[in-house]
Coordinates of C-alpha atoms in Angstrom, one line a residue:
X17 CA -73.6 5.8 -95.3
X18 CA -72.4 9.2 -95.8
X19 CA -72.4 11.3 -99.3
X20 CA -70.0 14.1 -99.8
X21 CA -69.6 15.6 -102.9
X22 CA -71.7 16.7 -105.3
X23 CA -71.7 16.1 -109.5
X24 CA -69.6 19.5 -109.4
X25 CA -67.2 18.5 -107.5
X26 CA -66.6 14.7 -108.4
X27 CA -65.9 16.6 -111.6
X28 CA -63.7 18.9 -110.2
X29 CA -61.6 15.8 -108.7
X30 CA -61.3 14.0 -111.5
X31 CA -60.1 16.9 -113.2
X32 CA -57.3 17.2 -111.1
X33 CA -56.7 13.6 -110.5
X34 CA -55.8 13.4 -114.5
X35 CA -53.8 16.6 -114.6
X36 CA -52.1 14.7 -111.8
X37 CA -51.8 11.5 -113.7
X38 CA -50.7 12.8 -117.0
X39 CA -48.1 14.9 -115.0
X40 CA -46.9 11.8 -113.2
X41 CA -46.3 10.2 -116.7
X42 CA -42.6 9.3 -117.1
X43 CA -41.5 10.8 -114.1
X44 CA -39.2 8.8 -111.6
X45 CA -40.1 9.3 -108.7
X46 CA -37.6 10.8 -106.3
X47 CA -34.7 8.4 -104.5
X48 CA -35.0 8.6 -100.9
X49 CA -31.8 10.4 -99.7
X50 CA -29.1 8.6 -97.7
X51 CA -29.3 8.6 -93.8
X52 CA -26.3 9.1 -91.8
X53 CA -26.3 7.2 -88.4
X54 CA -26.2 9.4 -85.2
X55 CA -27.2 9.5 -81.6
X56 CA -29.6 11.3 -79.6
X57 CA -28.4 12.8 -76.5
X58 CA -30.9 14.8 -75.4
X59 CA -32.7 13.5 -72.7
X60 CA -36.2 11.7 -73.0
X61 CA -35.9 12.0 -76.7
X62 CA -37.1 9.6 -78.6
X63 CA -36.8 8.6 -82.4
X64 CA -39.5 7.5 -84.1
X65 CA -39.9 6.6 -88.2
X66 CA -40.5 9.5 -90.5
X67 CA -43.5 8.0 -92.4
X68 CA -47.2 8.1 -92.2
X69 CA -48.9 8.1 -89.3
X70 CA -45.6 9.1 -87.0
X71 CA -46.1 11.5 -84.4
X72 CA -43.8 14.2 -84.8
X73 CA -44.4 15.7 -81.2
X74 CA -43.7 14.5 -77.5
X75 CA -46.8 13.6 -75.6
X76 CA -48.7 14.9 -78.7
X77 CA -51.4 13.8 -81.1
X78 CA -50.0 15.3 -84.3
X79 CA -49.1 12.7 -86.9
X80 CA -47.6 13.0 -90.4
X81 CA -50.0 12.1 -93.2
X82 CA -48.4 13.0 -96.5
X83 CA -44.7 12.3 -96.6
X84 CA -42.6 12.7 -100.2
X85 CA -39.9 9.6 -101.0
X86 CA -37.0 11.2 -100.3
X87 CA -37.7 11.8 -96.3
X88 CA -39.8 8.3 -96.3
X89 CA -38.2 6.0 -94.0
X90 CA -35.8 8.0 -92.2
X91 CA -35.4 8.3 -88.5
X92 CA -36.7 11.6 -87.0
X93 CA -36.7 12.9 -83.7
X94 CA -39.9 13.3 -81.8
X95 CA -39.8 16.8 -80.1
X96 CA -41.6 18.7 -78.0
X97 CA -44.2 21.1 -78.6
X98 CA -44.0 24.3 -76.5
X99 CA -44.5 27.7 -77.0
X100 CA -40.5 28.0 -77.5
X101 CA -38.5 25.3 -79.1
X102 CA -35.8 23.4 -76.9
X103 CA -32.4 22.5 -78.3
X104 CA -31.8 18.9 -79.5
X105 CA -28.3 17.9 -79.1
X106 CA -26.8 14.6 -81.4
X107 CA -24.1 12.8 -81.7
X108 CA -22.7 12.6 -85.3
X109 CA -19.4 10.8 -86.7
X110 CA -19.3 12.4 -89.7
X111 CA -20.7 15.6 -91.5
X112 CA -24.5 15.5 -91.9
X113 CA -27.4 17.9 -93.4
X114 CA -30.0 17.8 -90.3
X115 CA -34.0 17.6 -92.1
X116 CA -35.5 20.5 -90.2
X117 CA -39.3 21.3 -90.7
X118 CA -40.3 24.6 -90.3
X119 CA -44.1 25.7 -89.8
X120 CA -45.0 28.4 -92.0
X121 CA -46.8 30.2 -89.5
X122 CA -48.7 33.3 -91.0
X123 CA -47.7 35.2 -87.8
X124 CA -43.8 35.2 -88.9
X125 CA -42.7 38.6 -90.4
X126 CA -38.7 37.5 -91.0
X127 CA -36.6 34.4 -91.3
X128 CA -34.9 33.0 -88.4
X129 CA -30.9 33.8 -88.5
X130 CA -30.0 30.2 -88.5
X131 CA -31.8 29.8 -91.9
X132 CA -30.7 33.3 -93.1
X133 CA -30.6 33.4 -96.8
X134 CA -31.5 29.4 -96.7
X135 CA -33.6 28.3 -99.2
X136 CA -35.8 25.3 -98.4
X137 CA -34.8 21.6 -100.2
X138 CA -38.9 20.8 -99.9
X139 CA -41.6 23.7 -99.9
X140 CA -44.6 22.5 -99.0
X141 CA -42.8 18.7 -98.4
X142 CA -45.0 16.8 -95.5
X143 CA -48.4 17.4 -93.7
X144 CA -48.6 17.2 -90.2
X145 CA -52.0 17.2 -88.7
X146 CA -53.2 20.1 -87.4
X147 CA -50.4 22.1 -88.1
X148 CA -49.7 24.8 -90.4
X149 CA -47.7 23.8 -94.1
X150 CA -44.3 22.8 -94.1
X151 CA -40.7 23.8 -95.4
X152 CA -37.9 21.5 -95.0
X153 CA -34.5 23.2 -94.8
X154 CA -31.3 20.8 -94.7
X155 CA -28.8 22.3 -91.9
X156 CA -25.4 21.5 -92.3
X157 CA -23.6 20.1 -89.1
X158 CA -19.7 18.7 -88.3
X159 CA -19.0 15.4 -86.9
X160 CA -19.2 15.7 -83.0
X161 CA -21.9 16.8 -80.8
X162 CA -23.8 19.2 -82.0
X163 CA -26.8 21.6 -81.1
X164 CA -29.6 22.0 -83.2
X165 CA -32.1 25.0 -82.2
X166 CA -32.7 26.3 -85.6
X167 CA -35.7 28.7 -84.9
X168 CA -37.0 30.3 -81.5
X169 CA -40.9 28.7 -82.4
X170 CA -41.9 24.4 -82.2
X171 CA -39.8 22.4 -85.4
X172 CA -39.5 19.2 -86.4
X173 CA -36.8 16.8 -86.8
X174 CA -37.8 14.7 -90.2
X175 CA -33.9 13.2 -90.3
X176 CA -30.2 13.1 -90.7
X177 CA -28.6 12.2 -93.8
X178 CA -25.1 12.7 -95.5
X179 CA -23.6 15.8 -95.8
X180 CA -21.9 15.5 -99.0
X181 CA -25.1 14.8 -101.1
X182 CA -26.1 16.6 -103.6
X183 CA -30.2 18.0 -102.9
X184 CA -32.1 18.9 -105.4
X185 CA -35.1 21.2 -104.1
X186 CA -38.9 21.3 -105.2
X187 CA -42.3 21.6 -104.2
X188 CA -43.4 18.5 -103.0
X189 CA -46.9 20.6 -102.9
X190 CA -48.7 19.2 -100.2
X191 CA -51.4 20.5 -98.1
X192 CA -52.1 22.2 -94.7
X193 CA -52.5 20.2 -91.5
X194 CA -55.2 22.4 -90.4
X195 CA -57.5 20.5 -92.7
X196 CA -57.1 17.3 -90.2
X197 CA -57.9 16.9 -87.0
X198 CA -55.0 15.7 -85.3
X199 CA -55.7 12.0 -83.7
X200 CA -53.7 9.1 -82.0
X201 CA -52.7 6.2 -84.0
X202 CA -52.2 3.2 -82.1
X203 CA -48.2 2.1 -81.7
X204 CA -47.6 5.4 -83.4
X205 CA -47.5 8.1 -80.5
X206 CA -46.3 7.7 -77.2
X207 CA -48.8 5.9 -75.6
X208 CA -48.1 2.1 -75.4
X209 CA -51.1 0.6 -77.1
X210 CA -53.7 -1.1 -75.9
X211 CA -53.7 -3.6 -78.7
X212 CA -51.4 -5.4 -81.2
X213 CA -52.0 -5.9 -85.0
X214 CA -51.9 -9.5 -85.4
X215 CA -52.5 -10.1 -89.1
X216 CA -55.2 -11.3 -90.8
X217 CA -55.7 -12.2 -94.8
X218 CA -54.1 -10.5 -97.0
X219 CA -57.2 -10.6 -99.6
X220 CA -60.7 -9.8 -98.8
X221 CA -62.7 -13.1 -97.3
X222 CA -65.5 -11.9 -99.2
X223 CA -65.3 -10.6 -102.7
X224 CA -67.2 -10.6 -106.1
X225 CA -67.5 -13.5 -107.7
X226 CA -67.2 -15.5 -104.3
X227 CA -70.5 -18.3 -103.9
X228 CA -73.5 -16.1 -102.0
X229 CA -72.5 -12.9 -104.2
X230 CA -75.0 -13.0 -106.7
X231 CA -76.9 -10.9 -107.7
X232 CA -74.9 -8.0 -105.4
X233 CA -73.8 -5.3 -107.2
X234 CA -72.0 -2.5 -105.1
X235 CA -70.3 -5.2 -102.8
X236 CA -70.9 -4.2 -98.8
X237 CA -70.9 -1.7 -95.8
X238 CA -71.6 -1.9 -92.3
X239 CA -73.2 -4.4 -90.1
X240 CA -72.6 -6.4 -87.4
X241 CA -71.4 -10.1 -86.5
X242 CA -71.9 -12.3 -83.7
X243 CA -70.6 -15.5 -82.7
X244 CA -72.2 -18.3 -81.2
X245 CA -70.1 -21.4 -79.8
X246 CA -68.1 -22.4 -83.2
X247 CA -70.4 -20.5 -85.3
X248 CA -69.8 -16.6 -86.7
X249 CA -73.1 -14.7 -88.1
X250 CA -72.5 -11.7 -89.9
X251 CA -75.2 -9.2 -91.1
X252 CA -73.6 -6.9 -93.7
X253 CA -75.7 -4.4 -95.3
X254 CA -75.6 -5.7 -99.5
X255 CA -75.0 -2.8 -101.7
X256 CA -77.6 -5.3 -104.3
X257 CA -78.6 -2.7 -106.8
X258 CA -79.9 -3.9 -109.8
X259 CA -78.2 -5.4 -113.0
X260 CA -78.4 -2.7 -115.9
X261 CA -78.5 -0.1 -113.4
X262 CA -75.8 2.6 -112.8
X263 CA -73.5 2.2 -109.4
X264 CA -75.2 4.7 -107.4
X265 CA -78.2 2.8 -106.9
X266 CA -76.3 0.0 -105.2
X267 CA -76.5 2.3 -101.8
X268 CA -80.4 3.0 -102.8
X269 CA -82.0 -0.8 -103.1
X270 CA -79.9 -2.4 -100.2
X271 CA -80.8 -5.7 -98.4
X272 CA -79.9 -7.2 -94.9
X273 CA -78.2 -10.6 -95.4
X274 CA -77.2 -13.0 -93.5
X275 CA -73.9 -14.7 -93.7
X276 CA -72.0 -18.0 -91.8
X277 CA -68.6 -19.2 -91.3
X278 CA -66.9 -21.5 -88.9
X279 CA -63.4 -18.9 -89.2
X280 CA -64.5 -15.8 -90.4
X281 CA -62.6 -16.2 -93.5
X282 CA -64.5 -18.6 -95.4
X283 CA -68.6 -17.5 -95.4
X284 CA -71.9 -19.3 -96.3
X285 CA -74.7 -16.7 -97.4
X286 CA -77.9 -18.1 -95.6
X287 CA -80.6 -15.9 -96.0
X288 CA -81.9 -12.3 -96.9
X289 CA -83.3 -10.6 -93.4
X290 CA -84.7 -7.6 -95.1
X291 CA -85.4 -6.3 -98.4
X292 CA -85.2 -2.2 -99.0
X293 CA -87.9 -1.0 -101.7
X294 CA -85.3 0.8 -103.4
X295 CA -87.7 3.7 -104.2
X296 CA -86.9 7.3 -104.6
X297 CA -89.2 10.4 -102.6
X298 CA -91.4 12.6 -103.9
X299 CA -90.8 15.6 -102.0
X300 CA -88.0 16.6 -100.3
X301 CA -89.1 17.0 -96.8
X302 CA -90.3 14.2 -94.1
X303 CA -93.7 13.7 -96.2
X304 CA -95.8 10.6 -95.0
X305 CA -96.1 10.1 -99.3
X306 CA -92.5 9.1 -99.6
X307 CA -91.2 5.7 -99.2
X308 CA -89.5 5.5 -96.1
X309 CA -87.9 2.1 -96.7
X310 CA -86.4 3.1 -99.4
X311 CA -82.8 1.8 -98.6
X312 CA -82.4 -0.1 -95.2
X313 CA -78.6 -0.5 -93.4
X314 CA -77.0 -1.7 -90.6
X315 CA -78.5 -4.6 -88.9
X316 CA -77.4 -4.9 -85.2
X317 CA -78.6 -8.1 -83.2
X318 CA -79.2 -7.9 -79.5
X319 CA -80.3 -11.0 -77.4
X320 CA -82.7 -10.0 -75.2
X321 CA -83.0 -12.5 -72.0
X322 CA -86.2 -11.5 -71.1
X323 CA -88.3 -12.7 -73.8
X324 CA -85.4 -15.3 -74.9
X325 CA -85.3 -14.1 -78.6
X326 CA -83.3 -12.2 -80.9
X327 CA -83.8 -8.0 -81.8
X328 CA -82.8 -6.5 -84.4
X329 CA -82.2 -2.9 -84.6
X330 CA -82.2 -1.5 -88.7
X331 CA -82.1 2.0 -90.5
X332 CA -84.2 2.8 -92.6
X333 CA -84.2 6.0 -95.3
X334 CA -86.3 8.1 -97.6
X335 CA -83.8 8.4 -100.2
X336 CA -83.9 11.3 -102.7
X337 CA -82.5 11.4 -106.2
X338 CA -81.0 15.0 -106.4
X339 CA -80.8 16.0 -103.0
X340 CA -77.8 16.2 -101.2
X341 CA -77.5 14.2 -99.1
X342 CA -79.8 11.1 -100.8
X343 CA -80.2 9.4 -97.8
X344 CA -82.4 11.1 -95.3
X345 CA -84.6 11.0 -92.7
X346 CA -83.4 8.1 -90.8
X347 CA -85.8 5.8 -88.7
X348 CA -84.3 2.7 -86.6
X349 CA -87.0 0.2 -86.8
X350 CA -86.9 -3.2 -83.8
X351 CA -87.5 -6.7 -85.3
X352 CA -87.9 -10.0 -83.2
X353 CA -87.0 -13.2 -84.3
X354 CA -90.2 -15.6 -84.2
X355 CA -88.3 -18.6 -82.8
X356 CA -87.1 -18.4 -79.1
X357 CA -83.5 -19.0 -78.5
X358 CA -79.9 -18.2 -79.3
X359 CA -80.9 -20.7 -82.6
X360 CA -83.5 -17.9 -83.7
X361 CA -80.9 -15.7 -84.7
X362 CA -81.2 -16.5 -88.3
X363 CA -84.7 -15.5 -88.2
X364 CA -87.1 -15.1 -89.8
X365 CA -87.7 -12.2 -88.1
X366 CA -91.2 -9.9 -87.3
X367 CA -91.1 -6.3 -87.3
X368 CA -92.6 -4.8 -84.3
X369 CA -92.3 -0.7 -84.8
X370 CA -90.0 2.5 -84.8
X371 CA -88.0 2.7 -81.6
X372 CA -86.4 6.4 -82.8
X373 CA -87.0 8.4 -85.3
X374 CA -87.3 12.5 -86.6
X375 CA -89.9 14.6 -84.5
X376 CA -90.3 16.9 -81.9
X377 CA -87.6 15.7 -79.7
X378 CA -85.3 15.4 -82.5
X379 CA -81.9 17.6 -81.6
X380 CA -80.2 20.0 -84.5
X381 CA -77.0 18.0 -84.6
X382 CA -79.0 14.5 -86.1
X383 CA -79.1 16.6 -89.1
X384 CA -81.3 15.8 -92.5
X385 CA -80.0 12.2 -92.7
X386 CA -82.3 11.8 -89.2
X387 CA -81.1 9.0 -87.0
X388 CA -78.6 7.0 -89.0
X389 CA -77.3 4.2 -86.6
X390 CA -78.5 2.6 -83.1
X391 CA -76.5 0.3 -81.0
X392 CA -78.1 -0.8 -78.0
X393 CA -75.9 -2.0 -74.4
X394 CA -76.7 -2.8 -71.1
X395 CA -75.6 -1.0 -68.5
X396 CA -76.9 -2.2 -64.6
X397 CA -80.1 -2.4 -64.6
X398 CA -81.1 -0.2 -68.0
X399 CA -80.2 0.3 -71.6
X400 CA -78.3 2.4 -73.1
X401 CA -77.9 3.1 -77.1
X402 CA -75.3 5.4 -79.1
X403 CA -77.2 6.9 -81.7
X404 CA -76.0 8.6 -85.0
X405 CA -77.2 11.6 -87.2
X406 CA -75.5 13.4 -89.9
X407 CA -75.8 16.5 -92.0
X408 CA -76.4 18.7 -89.1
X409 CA -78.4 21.6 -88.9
X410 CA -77.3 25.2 -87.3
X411 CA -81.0 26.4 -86.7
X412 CA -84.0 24.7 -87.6
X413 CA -85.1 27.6 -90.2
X414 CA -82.5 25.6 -92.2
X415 CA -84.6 22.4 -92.5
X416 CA -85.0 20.7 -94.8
X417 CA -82.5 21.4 -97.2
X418 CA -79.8 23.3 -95.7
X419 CA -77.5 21.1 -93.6
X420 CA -73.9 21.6 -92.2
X421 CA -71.1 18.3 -92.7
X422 CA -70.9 16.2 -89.5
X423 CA -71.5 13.0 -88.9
X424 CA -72.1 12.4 -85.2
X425 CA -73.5 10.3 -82.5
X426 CA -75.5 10.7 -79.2
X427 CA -77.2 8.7 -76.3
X428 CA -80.5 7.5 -75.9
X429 CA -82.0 5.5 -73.2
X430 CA -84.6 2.9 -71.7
X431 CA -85.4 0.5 -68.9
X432 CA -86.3 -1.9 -71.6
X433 CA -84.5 -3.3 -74.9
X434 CA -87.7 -3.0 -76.4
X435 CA -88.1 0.5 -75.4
X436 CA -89.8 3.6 -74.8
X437 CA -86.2 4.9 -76.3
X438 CA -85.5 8.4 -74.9
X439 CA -83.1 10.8 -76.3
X440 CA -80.7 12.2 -73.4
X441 CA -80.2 16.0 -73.4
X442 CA -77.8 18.1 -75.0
X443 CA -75.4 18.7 -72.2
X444 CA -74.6 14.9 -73.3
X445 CA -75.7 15.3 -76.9
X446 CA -73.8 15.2 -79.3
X447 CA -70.9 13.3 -77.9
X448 CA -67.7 15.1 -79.4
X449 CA -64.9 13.6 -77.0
X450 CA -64.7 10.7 -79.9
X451 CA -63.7 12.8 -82.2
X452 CA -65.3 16.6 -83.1
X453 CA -67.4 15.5 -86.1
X454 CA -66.9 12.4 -87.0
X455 CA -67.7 9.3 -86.0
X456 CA -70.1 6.7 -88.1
X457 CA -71.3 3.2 -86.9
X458 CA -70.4 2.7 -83.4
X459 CA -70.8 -0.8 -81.8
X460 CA -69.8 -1.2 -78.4
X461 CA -68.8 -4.6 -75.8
X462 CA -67.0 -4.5 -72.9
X463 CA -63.8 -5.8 -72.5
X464 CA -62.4 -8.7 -70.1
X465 CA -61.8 -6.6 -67.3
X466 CA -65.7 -4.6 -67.8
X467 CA -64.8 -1.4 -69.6
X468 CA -66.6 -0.6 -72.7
X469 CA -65.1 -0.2 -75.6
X470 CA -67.0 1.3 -78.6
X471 CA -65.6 0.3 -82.4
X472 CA -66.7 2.7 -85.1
X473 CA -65.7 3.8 -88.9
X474 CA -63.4 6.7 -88.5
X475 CA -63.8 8.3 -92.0
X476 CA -61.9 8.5 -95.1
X477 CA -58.9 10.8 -96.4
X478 CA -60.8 11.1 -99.7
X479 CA -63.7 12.5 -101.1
X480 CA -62.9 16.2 -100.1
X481 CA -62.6 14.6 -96.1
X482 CA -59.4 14.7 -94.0
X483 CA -59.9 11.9 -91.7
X484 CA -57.4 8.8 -90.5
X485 CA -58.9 6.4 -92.8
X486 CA -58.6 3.8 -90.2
X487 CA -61.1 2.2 -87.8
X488 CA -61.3 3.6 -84.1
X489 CA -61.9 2.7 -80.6
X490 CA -63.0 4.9 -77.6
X491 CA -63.3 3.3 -74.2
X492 CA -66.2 4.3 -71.6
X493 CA -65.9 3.1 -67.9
X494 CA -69.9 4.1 -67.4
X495 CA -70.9 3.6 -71.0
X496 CA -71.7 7.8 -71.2
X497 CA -68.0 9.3 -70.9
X498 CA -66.1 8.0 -73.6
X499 CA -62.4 8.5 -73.9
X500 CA -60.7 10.0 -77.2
X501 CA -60.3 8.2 -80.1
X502 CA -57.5 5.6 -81.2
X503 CA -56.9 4.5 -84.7
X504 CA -55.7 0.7 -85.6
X505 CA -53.2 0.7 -88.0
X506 CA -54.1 -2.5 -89.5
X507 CA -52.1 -1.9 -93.1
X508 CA -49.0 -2.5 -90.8
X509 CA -49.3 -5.7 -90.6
X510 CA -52.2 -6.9 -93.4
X511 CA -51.3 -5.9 -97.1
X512 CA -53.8 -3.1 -98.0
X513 CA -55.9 -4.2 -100.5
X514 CA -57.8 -1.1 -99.8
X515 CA -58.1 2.5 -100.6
X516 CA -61.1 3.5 -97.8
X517 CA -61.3 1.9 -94.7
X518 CA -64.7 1.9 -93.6
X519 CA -67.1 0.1 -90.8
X520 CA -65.9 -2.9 -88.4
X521 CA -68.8 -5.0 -88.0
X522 CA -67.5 -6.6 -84.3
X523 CA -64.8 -6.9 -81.7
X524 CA -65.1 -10.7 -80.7
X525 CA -63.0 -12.4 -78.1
X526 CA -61.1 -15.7 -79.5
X527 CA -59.1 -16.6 -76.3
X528 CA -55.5 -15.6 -75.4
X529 CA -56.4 -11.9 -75.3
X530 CA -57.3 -12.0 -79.1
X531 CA -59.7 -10.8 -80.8
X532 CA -61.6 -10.7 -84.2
X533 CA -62.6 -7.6 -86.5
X534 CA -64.4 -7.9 -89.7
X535 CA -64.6 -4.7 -91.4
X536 CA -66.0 -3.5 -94.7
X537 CA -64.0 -1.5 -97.6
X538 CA -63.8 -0.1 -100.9
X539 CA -61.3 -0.7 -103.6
X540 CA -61.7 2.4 -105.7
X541 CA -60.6 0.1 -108.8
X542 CA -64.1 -2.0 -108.6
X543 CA -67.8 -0.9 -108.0
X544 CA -67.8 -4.1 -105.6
X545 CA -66.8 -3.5 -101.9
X546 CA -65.4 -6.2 -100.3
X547 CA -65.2 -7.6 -96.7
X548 CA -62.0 -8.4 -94.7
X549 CA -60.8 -10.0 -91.7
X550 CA -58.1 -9.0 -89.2
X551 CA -57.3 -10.1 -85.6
X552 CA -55.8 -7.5 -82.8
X553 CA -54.3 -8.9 -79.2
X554 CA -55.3 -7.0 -76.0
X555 CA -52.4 -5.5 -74.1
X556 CA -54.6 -6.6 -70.9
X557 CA -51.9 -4.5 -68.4
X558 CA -53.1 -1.2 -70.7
X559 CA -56.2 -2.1 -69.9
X560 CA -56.7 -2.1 -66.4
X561 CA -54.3 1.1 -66.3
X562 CA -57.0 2.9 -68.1
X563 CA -59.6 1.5 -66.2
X564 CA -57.9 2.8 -63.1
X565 CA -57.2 6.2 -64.6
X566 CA -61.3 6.6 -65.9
X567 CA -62.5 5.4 -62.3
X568 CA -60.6 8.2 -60.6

């Protein structure tokens, strides 16, 4: 539910997005050069694809994100990344140009001798995460075995191609690594993955137009789905809106829905769960006055055996017209469905109170959008929930109106689902071995052989943010200690119908180590956000290595 950039700056983008686009007009795009074949003889090298998302590094997290056409799709070496470069020695049967990145390190006073009076075919020419910007030189080699150690600091091997081509140099102008994080992309670094992309529609299962989309304007975000025997039940937060009005008050007047399907491809809209006012604040701190119902989100269900009946656990905002960000304040409120049994899941549902919300024990890092997401899990004999919060502040002189960007999560706890919910302190809070600052939406289950895993929307590479654009995993083997994140890769093997990944609503087992995801995501050509599907396989031998390793 987050909200970046301000009017200024959406106008700012645009600006250069048409510049970009009116530039772009009749220009071919470059062919990508021609690769030469050769071996590596180094050993433990290892070649990988020089595309997105290819780590460039041994044993390293640092991925390529912007790539131009002429290096897309050629092999690379992966090399590692020390303090001084080693030597990488190939095999070639005929004379090649070797692609050699260079990091344009500030630090560097002269030019290595091996690029002496070299000038580079690509300035600026890929991102790597975390890393400094990029030149690509083109080093000329004979056939035989040769040794490449171009500079005496960490380069890159982007490819080998055919020394009698003609390259014609140029900016490829792309941007400094240092604005991403670097992050692990599953079946993209060197760790064997713990799961396999298995496919999934290549279309959204549900889009607009689609029966049980009317009167839904902005399309949907998170949620959570269950499944029960043959039966899935999904509660996406609806982006309803109102006809006449403008797009951004889809995310303002939102409403809990509940949706069916025997496959998760085809869905039945039941019911509406909850209903958000859709009513703007008065002031712009925590005032009693304002609405605080003013937009509601993400609806997680929780059976609790005790009282044999359904809780839900639902955000709910003050939501502000000018202030940035417009959704603030955040209270998770606890709902209980009135008939007993797994068959009360549909509802209707009574609410029964705030389980968390902003006050005294609030911590800085929950920020002005208050607590923003709450996914309760048994762990023993208590409960356990990761908790969100966004817009940090540095000191609480800056409330109410001067937050930092994060978006980050925490743990609370209780002997009871129903609560008291208690905050845990901040040598826990916030949890940053996720990721540093950001991760949105976390659900967690555990995994055939106990471990928990937690799915969660990784963030966009848009709107001003450098983030994978993917959705993540991080595994716990005591539900408080959770393990770096992974990225899945899903546009490897589902066409990408998408330009901004966003939540996963579950991580359901199916049999035969599979599992289903069904996620939420915006097509920046529509107002309307759609819904897909996708299912991953379990690599059940990763598994219990990991479980080993986060028992020791």
């Amino acid at each position: 539910m987050f909200s970046v950039l301000k009017p200024n700056k959406c106008r700012a983008l645009a600006a250069g997005l048409l510049l970009w686009s009116v530039q772009a007009i009749g220009q071919q795009a470059p062919a990508r050069w021609q690769e030469a074949p050769f071996t590596v003889v180094s050993p433990a090298a290892k070649t990988f694809k020089t595309a997105e998302m290819g780590h460039v590094f041994r044993g390293q997290r640092h991925c390529l994100v912007r790539i131009p056409a002429e290096l897309t799709g050629l092999t690379g070496v992966q090399m590692p990344k020390t303090g001084d470069s080693q030597p990488l020695t190939i095999q070639v049967t005929q004379p090649v140009q070797v692609l050699i990145g260079l990091f344009r390190d500030s630090t560097r006073q002269t030019q290595p001798a091996t690029l002496l009076n070299r000038q580079p075919v690509l300035t600026n020419g890929v991102t790597v995460t975390g890393m400094p910007r990029v030149d690509v030189y083109a080093l000329p080699y004979g056939r035989g075995r040769q040794v490449i150690q171009p500079t005496g600091e960490p380069f890159i091997v982007l490819g080998v191609i055919k020394g009698n081509q003609a390259l014609s140099p140029r900016d490829a102008g792309y941007p400094d690594g240092r604005l991403w994080e670097p992050y692990i992309v599953e079946g993209f670094s060197d760790e064997e993955p713990l799961f396999e992309i298995v496919g999934g529609p290549d279309t959204p299962v549900v889009a607009n137009g689609m029966p049980g989309t009317e009167g839904i304007q902005g399309g949907f975000e998170g949620g959570a789905c269950v499944k029960l025997g043959n039966t899935y039940h999904m509660f996406p937060t609806e982006r309803a809106g109102e006809q006449g009005m403008p797009a951004y008050y889809d995310r303002i007047k939102t409403r809990i829905g509940h949706w069916t399907s025997s496959d998760a491809i085809h869905w039945t809209r039941q019911s509406t769960i909850y209903q958000a006012s859709g009513v703007y604040a008065i002031t712009d701190d925590d005032n009693p006055m304002n609405d605080r119902r003013g937009a509601i989100w993400s609806y997680m269900p929780v059976f609790n055996e005790k009282t044999n009946r359904w809780n839900g656990f639902y955000l709910a905002y003050t939501c502000h017209k000018t202030i940035h960000p417009n959704h603030s304040f955040g209270r998770i409120w606890r709902c209980e469905s009135v008939k007993e049994g797994m068959d009360g899941i549909g509802g209707p549902y009574r609410d029964l109170g705030i389980v968390m919300e902003p006050g005294l024990d609030s911590q800085l890092w929950e920020g002005r959008q208050g607590v923003d997401s709450f996914f309760p899990y048994k762990v023993g004999d208590k409960w356990l929930s990761l908790y969100g919060g966004a817009f940090p502040w540095a000191k609480w002189a800056d409330y109410p109106d001067k937050p930092k960007q994060g978006w980050l999560i925490g743990l609370a706890q209780s002997n009871t689902l129903e609560g008291p919910w208690i905050r845990m302190d901040t040598t826990i809070n916030p949890v940053r071995s996720m990721h540093p600052w950001f991760i949105e939406n976390p659900l967690i289950s555990r995994l055939p052989n106990g471990l928990y895993i937690a799915m969660f929307d990784g963030g966009p590479d848009d709107w001003g943010l450098h983030l994978p654009n993917m959705f993540g995993y991080s595994l716990s083997q005591d539900g408080i200690h959770w393990t770096e994140a992974h990225y899945f890769p899903i546009h490897t093997k589902v066409k990408k119908w998408w330009d901004i990944m966003r939540t996963p609503l579950c991580l359901i087992p199916e049999g035969n180590d599979e599992f289903t995801v069904v996620y939420a995501a915006i097509d920046k050509k529509q107002r309307y956000h759609p819904m897909g599907m996708v299912r991953v396989r379990l690599n059940t031998r990763i598994a219990d290595a990991k479980l080993k390793q986060l028992s020791n």
